[in-house]
Tab-separated table of C-alpha atoms and ligand atoms in Angstrom:
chain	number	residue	atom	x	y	z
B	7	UNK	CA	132.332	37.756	-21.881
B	8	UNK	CA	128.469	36.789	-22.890
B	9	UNK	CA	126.192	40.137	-23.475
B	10	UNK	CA	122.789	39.959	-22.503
B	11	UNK	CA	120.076	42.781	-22.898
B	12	UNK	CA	116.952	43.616	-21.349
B	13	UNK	CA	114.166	45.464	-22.688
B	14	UNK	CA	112.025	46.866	-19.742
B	15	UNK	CA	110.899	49.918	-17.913
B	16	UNK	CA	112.783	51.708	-15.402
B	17	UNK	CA	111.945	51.410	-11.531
B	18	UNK	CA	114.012	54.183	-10.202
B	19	UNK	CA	113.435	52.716	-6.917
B	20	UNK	CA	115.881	50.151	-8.015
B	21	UNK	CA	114.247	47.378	-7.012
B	22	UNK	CA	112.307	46.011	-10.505
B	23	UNK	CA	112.733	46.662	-13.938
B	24	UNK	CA	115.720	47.539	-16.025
B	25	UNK	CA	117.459	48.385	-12.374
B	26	UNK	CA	116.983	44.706	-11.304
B	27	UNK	CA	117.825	43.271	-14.441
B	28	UNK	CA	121.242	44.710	-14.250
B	29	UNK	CA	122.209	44.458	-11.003
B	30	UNK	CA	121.216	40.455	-11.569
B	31	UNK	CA	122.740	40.167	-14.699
B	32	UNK	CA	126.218	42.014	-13.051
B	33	UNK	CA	125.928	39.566	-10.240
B	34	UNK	CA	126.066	36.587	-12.337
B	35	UNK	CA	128.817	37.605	-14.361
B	36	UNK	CA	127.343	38.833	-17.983
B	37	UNK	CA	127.672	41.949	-19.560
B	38	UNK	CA	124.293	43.628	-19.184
B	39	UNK	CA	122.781	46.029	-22.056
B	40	UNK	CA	119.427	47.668	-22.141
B	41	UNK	CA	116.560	49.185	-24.154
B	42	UNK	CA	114.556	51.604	-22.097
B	43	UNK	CA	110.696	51.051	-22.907
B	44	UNK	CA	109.403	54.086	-20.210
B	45	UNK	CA	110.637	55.544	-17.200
B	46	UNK	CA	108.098	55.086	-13.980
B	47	UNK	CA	108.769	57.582	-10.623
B	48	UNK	CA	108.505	54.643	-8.208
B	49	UNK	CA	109.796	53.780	-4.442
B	50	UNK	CA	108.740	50.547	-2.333
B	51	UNK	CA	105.123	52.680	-1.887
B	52	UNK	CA	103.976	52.160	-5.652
B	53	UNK	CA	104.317	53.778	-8.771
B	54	UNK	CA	103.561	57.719	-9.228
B	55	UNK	CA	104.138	58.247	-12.572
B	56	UNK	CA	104.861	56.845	-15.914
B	57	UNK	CA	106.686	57.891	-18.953
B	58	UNK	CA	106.560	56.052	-22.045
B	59	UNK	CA	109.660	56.647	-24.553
B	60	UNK	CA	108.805	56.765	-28.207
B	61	UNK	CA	108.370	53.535	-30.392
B	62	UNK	CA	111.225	54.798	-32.360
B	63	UNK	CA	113.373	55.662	-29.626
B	64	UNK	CA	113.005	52.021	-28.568
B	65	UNK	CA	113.737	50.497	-31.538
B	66	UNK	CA	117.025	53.045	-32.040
B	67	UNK	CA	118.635	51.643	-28.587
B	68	UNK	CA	117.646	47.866	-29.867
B	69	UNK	CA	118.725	48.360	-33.147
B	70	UNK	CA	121.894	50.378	-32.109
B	71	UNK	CA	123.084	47.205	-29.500
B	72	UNK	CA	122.192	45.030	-32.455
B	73	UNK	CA	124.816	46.635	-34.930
B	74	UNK	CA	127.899	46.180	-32.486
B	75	UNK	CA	127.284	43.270	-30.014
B	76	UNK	CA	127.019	39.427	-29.968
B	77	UNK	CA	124.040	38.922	-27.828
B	78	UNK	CA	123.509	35.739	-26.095
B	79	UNK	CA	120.042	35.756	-24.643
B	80	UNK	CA	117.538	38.928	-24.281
B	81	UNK	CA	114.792	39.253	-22.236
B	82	UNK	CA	111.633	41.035	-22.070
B	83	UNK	CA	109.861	42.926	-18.989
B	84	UNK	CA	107.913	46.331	-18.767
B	85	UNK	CA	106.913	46.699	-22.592
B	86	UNK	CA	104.035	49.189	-21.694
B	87	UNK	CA	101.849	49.164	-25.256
B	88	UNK	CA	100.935	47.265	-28.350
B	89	UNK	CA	103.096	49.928	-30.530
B	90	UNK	CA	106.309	48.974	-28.506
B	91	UNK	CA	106.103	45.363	-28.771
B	92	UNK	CA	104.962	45.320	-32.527
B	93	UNK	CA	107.968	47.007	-32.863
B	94	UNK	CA	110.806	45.116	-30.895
B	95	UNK	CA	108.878	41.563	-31.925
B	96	UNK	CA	109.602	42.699	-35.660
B	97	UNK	CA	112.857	43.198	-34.687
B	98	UNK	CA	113.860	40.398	-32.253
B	99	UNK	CA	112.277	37.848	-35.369
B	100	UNK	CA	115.380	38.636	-37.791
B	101	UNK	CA	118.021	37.950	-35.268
B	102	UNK	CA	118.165	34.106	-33.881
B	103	UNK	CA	118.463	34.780	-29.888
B	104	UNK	CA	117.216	32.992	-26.773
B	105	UNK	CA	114.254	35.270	-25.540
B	106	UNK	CA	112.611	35.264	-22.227
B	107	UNK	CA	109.755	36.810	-21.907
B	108	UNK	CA	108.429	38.053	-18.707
B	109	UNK	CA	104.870	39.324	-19.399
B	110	UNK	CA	104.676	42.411	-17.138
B	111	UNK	CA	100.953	43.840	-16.296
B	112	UNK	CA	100.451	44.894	-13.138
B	113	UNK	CA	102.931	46.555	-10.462
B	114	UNK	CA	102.594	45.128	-6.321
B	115	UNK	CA	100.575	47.975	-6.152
B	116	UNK	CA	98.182	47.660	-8.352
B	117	UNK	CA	99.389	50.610	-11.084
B	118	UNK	CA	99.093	49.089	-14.794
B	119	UNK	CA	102.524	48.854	-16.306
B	120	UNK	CA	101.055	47.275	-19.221
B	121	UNK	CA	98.135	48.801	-21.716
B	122	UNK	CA	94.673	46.594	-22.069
B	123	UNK	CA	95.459	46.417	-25.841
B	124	UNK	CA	98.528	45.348	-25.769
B	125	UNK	CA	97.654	42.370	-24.164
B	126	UNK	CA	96.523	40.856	-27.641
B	127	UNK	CA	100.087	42.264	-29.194
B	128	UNK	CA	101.876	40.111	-26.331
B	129	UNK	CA	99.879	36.804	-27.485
B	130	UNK	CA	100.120	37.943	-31.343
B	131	UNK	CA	103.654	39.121	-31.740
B	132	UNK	CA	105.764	38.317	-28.829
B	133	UNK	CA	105.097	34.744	-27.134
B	134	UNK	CA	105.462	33.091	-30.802
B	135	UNK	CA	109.033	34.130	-30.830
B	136	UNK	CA	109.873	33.614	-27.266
B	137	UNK	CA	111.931	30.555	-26.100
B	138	UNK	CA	110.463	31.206	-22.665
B	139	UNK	CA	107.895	33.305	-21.084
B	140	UNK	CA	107.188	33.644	-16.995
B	141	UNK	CA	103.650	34.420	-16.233
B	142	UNK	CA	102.748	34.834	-12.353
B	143	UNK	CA	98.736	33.277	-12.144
B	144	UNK	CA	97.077	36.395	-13.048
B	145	UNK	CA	99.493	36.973	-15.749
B	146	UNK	CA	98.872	33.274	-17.239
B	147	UNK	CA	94.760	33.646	-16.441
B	148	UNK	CA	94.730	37.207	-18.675
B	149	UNK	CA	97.089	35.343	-21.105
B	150	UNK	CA	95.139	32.474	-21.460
B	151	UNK	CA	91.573	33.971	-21.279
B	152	UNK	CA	91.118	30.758	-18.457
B	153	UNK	CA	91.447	30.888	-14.102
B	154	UNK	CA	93.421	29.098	-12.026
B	155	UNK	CA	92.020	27.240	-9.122
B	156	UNK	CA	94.240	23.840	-9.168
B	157	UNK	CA	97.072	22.111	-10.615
B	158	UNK	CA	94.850	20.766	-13.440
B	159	UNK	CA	94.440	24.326	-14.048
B	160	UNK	CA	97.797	25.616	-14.357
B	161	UNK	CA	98.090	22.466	-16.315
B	162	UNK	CA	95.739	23.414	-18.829
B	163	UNK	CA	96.670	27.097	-19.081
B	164	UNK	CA	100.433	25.923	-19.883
B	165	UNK	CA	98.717	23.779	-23.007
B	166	UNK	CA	96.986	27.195	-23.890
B	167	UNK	CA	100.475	29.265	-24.098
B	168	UNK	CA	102.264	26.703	-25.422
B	169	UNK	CA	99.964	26.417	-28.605
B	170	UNK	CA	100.683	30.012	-28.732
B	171	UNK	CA	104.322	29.206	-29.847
B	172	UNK	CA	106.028	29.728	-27.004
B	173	UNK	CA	109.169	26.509	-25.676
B	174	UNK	CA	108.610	26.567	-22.624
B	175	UNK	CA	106.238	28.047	-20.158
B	176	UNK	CA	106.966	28.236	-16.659
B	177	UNK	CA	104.230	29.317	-14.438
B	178	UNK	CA	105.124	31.167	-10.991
B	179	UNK	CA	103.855	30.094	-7.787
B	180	UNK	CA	103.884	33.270	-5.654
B	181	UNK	CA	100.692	34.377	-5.945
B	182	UNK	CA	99.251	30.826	-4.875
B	183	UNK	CA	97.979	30.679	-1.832
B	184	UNK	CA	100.202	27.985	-0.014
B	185	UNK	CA	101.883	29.320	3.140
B	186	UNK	CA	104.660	26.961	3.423
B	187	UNK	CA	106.431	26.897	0.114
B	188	UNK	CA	106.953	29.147	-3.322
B	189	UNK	CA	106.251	26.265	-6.328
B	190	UNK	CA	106.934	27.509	-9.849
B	191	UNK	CA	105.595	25.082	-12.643
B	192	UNK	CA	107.479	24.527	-15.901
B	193	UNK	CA	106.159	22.910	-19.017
B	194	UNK	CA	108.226	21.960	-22.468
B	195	UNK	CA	106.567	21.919	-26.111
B	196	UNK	CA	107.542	17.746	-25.603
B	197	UNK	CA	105.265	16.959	-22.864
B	198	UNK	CA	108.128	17.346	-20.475
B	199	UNK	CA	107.165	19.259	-17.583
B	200	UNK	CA	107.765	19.246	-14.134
B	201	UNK	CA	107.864	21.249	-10.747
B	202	UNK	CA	110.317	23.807	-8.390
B	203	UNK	CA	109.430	23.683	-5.253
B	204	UNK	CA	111.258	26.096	-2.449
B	205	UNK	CA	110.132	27.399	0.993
B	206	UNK	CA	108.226	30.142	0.586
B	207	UNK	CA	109.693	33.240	3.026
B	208	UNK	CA	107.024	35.056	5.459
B	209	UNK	CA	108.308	38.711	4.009
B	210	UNK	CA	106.834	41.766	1.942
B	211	UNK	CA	110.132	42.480	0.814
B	212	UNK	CA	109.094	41.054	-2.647
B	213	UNK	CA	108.935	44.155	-5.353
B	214	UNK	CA	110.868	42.952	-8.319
B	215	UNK	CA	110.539	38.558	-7.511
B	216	UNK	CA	109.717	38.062	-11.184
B	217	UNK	CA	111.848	40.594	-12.581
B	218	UNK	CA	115.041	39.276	-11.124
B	219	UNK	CA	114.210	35.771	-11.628
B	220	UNK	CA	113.582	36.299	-15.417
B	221	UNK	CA	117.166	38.091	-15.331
B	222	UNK	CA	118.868	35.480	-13.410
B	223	UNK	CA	117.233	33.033	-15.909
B	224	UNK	CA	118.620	35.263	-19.207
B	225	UNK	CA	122.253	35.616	-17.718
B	226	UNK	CA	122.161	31.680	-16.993
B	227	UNK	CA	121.033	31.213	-20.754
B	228	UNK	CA	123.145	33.789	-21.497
B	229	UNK	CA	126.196	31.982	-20.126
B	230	UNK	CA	124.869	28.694	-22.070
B	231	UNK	CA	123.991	26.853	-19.441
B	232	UNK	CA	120.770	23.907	-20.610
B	233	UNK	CA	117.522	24.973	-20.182
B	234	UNK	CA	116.486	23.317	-17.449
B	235	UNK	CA	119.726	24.424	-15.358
B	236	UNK	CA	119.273	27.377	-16.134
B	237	UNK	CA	115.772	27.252	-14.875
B	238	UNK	CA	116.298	25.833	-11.627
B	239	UNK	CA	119.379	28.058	-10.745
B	240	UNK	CA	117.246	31.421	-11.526
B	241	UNK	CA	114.923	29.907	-8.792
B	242	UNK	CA	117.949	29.576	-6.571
B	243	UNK	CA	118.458	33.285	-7.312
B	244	UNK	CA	115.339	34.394	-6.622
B	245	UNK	CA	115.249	32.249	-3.554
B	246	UNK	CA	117.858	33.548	-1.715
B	247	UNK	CA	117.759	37.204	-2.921
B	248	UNK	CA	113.985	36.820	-0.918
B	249	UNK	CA	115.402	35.083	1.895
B	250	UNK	CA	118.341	37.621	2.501
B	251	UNK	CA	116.064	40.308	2.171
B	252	UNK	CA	117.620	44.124	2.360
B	253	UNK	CA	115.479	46.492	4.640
B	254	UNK	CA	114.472	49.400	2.037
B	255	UNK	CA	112.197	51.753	2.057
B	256	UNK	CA	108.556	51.882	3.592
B	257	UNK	CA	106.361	49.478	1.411
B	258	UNK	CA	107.385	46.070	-0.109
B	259	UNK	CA	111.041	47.039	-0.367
B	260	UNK	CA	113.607	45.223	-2.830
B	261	UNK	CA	115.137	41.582	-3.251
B	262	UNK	CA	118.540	41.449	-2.341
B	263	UNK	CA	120.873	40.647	-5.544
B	264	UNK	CA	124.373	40.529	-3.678
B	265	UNK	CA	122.800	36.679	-1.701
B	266	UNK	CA	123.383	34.456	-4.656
B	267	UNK	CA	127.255	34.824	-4.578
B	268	UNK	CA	127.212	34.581	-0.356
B	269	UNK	CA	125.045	31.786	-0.348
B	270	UNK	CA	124.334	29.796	-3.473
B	271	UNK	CA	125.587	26.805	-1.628
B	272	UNK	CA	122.920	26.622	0.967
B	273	UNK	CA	119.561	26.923	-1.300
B	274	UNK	CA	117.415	23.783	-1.008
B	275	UNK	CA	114.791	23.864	-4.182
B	276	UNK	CA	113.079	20.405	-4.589
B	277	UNK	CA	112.202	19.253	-8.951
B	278	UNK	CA	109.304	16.966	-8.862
B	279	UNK	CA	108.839	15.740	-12.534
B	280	UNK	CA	105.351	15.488	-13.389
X	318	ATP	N1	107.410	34.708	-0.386
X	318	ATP	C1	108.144	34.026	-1.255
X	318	ATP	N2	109.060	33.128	-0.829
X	318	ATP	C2	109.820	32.423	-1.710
X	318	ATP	N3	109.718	32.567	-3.053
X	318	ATP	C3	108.816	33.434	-3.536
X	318	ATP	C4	107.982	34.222	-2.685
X	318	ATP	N4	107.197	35.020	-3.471
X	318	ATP	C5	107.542	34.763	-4.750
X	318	ATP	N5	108.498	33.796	-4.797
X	318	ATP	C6	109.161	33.288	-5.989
X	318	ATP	O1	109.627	34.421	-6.711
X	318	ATP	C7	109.544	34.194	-8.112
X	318	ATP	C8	108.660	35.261	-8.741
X	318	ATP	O2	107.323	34.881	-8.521
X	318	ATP	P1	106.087	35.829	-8.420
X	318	ATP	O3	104.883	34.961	-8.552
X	318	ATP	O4	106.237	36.671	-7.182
X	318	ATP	O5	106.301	36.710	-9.687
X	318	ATP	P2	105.785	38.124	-10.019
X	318	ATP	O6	104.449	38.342	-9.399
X	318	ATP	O7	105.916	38.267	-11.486
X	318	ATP	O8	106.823	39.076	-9.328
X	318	ATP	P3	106.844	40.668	-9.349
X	318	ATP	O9	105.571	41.122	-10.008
X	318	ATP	O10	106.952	41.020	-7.883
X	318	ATP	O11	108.062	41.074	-10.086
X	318	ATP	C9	109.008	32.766	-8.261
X	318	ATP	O12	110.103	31.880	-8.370
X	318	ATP	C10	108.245	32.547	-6.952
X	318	ATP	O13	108.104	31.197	-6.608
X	319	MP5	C1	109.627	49.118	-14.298
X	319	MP5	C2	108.951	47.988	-13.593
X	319	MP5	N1	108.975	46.759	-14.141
X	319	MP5	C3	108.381	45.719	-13.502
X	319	MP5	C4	107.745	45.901	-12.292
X	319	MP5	C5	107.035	44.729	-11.624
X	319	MP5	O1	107.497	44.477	-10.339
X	319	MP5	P1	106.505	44.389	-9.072
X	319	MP5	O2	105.328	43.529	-9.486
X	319	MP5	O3	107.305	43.759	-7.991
X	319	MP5	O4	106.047	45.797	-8.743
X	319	MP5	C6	107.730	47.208	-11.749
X	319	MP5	N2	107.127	47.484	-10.592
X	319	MP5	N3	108.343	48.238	-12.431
């Protein structure tokens, strides 16, 4: 049985966060463990309220799954301030373990999950370590300090992250503005890059997208599965969890994690290497 952990915030609406994480990593067959960074009251309407645990607290569950498991991968989301990831990134340097990190800022509805500062503690700490990290646009722009307006762009912010330390940086399409497909961009330290292309669903069932494709990603790595098959088969996750959408809640209601195991043989995502 390969353990994976995440280390993210908790969306008691189920749909993001730690809750997302493990229902992703149970769906693909790992053992999932966590580290709770904060708790957030949160439905499909936004988030109300958040509650950040202490630094040591954090590092107690981390160091305590540590101690008595053989992790395989670990991946980062909801981290919340610089303190917190100072703290795990000391921790996750001593052990050798594929990390993804998934640099979590801003919530669909605009509430910051992520401090200003911290930003800098992300860039400083964390993406040195990580083997890969999953910016959406605006997460790559504030990581980069550049905007995105074209491919060159995203081309150019990918050389920016990956000087930062970082394997492999792959760049999610959702935010972009094309209304007939979902492209995610992935780039390797080598040069190698190229592109995942997948029809993008007319829906505003999307709360947890990146969440659950950065899980789906960790259990694949997890599993040892290469890099880049383990790259494109979190985008069939992610695909079909959109396209079998659940109807929940009032606002931009869950992803549906039970899809990949129905359907995994009918998911069309087209690689263009660039
Ligand atoms: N409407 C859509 N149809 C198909 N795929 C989508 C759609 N929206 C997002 N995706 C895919 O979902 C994944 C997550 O991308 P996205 O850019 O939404 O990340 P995100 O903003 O970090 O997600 P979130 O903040 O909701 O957790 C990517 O693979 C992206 O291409
Ligand atoms: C605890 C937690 N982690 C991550 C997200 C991001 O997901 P989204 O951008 O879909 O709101 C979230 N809303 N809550």
């Amino acid at each position: 049985m390969h353990i994976v952990t995440t280390i993210a915030g908790s969306d008691s609406g189920g749909g993001a966060g730690i809750q997302a994480d493990l229902k992703t990593f149970q769906e693909l067959k790992v053992f999932g463990t966590s580290v709770i960074t904060a708790l957030t009251a949160q439905n499909t309407l936004g988030v109300s309220d958040v509650l950040p645990i202490e630094v040591s607290f954090v590092e107690k569950q981390l160091q305590a799954l540590i101690e008595d498991f053989s992790i395989s991968a670990v991946k980062t989301g909801m981290l919340f301030s610089s303190e917190i990831i100072q703290s795990i990134a000391q921790i996750l340097a001593e052990i050798n373990i594929p990390l993804i990190v998934d640099p979590v800022m801003i919530a669909k509805g605009g509430e910051s999950l992520l401090q200003q500062e911290a930003i800098e503690a992300l860039r400083i700490y964390l993406l040195p370590l990580a083997t890969i990290v999953t910016p959406n646009i605006p997460e790559a722009e504030t990581l980069s300090g550049r905007k995105i307006n074209s491919l060159a762009d995203i081309e150019e912010v990918a050389k920016v992250l990956l000087q930062m330390g970082v394997q492999c940086v792959i760049i999610k399409g959702g935010h972009l503005e094309d209304k007939c497909y979902a492209t995610d961009y992935v780039f390797f330290q080598d040069g190698h890059s190229f592109s995942m292309k997948s029809t993008r669903i007319a829906t505003k069932n999307t709360h947890g997208t990146g969440c659950t494709f950065s899980a789906a990603l960790t259990a694949f790595l997890g599993r040892g599965l290469p890099i880049e098959e383990a790259i494109m088969e979190a985008k069939k996750f992610i695909q079909l969890a959109i396209t079998h959408d659940l109807s929940i809640g009032n606002g931009h209601g869950p992803t549906n994690h039970f899809a990949y195991q129905n359907f995994k043989d009918s998911c069309e995502v087209i690689i263009h290497e660039t």
